[in-house]
Short mmCIF file of C-alpha atoms in Angstrom, two decimals:
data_model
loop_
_atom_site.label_atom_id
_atom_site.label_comp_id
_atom_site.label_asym_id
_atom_site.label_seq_id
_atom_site.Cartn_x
_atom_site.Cartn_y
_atom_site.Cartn_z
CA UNK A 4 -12.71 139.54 42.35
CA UNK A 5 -15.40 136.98 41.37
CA UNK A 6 -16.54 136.45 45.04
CA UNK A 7 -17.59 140.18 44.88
CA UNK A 8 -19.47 139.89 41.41
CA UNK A 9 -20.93 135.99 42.95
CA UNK A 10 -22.36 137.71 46.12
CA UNK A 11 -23.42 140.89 43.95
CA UNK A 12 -24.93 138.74 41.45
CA UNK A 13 -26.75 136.28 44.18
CA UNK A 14 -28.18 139.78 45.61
CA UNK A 15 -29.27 140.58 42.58
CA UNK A 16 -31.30 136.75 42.00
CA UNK A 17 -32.96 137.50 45.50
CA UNK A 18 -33.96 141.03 45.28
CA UNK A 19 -35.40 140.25 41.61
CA UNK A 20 -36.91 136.98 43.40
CA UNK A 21 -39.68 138.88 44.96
CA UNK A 22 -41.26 139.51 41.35
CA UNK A 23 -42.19 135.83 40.99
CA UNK A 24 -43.32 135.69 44.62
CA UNK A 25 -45.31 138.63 44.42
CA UNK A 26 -47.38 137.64 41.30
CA UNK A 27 -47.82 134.54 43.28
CA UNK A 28 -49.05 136.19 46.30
CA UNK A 29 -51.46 138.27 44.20
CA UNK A 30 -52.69 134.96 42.66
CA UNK A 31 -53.76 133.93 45.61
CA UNK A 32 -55.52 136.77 47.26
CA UNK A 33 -59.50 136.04 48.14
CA UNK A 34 -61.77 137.60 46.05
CA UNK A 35 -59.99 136.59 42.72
CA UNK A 36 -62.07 134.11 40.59
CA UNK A 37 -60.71 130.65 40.73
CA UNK A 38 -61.91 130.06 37.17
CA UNK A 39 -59.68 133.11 35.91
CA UNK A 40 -56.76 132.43 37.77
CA UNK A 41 -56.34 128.72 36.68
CA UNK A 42 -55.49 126.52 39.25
CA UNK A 43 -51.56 126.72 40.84
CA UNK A 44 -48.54 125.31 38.58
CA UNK A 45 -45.01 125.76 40.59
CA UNK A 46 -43.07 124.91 36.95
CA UNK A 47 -44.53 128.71 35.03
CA UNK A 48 -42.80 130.73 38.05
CA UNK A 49 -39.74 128.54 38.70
CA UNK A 50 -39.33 128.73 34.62
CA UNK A 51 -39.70 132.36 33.86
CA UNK A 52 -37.12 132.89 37.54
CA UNK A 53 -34.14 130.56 36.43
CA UNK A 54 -34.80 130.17 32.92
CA UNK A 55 -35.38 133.56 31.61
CA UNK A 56 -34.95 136.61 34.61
CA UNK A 57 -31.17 134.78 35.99
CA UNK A 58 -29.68 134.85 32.56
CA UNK A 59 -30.87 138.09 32.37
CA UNK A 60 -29.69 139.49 35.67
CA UNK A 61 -26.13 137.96 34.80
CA UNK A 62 -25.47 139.44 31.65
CA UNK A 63 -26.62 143.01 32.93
CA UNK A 64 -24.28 142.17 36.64
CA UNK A 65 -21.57 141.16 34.21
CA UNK A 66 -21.72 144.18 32.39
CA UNK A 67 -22.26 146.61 35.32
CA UNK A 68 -19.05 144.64 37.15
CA UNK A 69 -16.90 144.80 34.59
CA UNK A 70 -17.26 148.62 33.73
CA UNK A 71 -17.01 149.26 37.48
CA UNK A 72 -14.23 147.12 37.86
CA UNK A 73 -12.16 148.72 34.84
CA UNK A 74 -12.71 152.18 35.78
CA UNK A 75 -13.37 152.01 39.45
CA UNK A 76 -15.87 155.03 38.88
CA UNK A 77 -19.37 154.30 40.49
CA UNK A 78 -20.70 157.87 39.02
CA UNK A 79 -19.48 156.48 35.42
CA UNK A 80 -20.59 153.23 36.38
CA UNK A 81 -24.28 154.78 36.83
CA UNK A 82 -23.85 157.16 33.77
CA UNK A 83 -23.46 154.52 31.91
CA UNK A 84 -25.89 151.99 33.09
CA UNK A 85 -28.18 154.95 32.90
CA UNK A 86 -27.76 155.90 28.92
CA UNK A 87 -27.60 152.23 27.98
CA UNK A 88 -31.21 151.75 29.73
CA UNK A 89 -32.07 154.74 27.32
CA UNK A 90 -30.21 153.64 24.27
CA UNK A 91 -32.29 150.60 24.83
CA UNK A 92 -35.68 151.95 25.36
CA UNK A 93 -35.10 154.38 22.10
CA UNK A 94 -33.60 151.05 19.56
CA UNK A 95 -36.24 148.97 21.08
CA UNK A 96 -39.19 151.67 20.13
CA UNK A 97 -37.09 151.96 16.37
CA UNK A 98 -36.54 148.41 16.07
CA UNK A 99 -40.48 147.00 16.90
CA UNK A 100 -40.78 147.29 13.07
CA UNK A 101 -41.43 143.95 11.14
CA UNK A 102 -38.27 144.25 9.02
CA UNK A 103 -36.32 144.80 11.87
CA UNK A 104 -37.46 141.63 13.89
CA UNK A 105 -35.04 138.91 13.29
CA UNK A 106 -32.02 141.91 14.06
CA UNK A 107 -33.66 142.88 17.32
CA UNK A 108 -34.55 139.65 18.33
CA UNK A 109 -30.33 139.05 18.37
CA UNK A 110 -29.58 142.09 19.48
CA UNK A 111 -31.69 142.69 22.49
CA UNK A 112 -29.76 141.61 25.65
CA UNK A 113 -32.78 140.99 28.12
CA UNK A 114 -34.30 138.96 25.26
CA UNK A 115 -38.15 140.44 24.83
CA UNK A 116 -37.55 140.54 21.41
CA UNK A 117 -37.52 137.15 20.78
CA UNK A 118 -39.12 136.15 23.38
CA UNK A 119 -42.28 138.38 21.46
CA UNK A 120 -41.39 136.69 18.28
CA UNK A 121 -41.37 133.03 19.52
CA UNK A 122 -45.18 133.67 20.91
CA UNK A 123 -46.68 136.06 18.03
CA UNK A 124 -48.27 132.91 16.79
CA UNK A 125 -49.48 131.27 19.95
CA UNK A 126 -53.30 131.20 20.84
CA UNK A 127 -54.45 132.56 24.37
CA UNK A 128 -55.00 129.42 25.39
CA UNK A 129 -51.55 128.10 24.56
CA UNK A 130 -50.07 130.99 26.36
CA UNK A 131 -51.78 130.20 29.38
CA UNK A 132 -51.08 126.57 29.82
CA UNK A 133 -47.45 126.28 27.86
CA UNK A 134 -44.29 126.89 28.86
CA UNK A 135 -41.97 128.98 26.47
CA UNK A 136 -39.57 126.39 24.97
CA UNK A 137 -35.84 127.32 25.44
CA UNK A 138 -35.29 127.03 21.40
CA UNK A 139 -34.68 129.37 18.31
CA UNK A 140 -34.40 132.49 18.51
CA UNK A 141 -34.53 132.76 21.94
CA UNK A 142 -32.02 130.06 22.39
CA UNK A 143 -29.41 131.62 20.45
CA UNK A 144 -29.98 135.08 21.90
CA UNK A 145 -29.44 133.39 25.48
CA UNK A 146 -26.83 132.28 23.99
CA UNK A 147 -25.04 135.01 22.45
CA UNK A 148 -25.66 137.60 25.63
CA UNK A 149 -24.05 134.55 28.53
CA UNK A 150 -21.29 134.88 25.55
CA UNK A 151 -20.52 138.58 25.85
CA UNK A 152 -21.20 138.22 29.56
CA UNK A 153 -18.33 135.62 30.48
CA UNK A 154 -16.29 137.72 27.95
CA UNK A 155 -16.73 140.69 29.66
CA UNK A 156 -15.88 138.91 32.88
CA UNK A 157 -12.72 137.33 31.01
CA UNK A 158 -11.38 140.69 30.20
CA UNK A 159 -12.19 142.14 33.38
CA UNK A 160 -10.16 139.20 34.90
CA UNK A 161 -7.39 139.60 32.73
CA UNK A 162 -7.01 143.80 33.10
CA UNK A 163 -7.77 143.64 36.80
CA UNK A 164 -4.89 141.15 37.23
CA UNK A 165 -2.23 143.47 35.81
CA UNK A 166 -3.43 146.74 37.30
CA UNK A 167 -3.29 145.18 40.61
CA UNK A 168 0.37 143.81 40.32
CA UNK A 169 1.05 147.38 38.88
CA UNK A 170 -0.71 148.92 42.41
CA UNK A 171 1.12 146.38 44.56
CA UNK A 172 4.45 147.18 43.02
CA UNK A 173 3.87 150.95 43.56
CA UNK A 174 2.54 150.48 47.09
CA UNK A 175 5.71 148.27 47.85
CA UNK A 176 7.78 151.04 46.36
CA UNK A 177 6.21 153.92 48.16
CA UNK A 178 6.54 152.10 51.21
CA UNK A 179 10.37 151.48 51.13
CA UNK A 180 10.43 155.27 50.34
CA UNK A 181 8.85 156.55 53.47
CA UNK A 182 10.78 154.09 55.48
CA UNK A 183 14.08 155.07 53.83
CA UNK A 184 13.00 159.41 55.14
CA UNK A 185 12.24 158.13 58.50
CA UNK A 186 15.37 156.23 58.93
CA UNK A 187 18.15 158.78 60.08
CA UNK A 188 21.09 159.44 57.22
CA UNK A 189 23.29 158.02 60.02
CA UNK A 190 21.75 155.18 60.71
CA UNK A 191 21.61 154.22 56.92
CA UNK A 192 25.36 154.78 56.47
CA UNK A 193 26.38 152.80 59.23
CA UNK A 194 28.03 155.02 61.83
CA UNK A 195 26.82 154.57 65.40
CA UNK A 196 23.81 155.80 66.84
CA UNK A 197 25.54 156.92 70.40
CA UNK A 198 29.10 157.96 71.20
CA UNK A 199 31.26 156.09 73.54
#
């Protein structure tokens, strides 16, 4: 079970990788000014890829797996996915109100929330040359989404594990039925299969 949501999950981490690389590659296309760009800093693209997209992608694989897992529907699966995208989009645009900033800033499972409310006071210049420290509120959301995510994983374990007894039991069952048709009522009762 966890082999399938590892290799999903490491898909997922390489597909997404192409973001960072991208934004690299366009840093370095001629024509840009140097002056503009700044010059080239590995640690801002290695820290935005395993520090904030990974935990990301993990908590939304988690949650994706586990629904799939526990209802072995891919068309729910993708219903699903589909109105919690939207759900998100529409409490994000509600929530973006000052009053609401500390509750979205827990609540929002790719973290932008916080991660907007750790930088509102940061200059330009600090945005550009620091790195976004892994603290506060954005801390404890990390924190709280990984959480839910090797919950949901837990529970997935736990339910998959007895519905899959349950399946081998009935396939062990249906399979000593359709042996016991094919075998001839003679046979079973013990009287020979040819006369003498």
């Amino acid at each position: 079970l966890f082999g399938r949501f590892a290799g999903g999950f490491a898909v997922c981490c390489l597909v997404y990788l192409s973001v960072p690389l991208g934004a690299l590659v366009g840093a370095a296309m001629p024509g840009l000014d140097p002056e503009t760009v700044g010059p080239f800093r590995a640690a801002p693209y290695l820290y935005s890829f395993f520090v904030l997209a990974v935990p990301t992608l993990f908590v939304l694989a988690a949650g994706v797996f586990a629904f799939a897992t526990l209802t072995r529907s891919m068309f729910a699966t993708y219903v699903v996915a589909l109105v919690g995208l939207l759900l998100y989009f529409l409490t994000a645009a509600y929530v973006r109100r000052p009053e609401f900033g500390n509750l979205a800033a827990w609540f929002d499972p790719f973290g932008l929330s916080s991660l907007q409310r750790e930088l509102g006071h940061w200059t330009p210049a600090e945005r550009n040359s620091l790195l976004i420290p892994m603290a506060g509120r954005l801390l404890l959301n990390r924190i709280l989404w990984l959480g839910l995510a090797m919950g949901a994983l837990a529970v997935t374990w736990r339910l998959f594990k007895r519905e899959r007894t349950a399946e081998t039991k009935r396939r062990k069952e249906t399979a000593k039925d359709v042996e016991a048709a094919r075998t001839p009522n003679h046979v079973a009762a013990g009287f020979p299969t040819t006369c003498e």
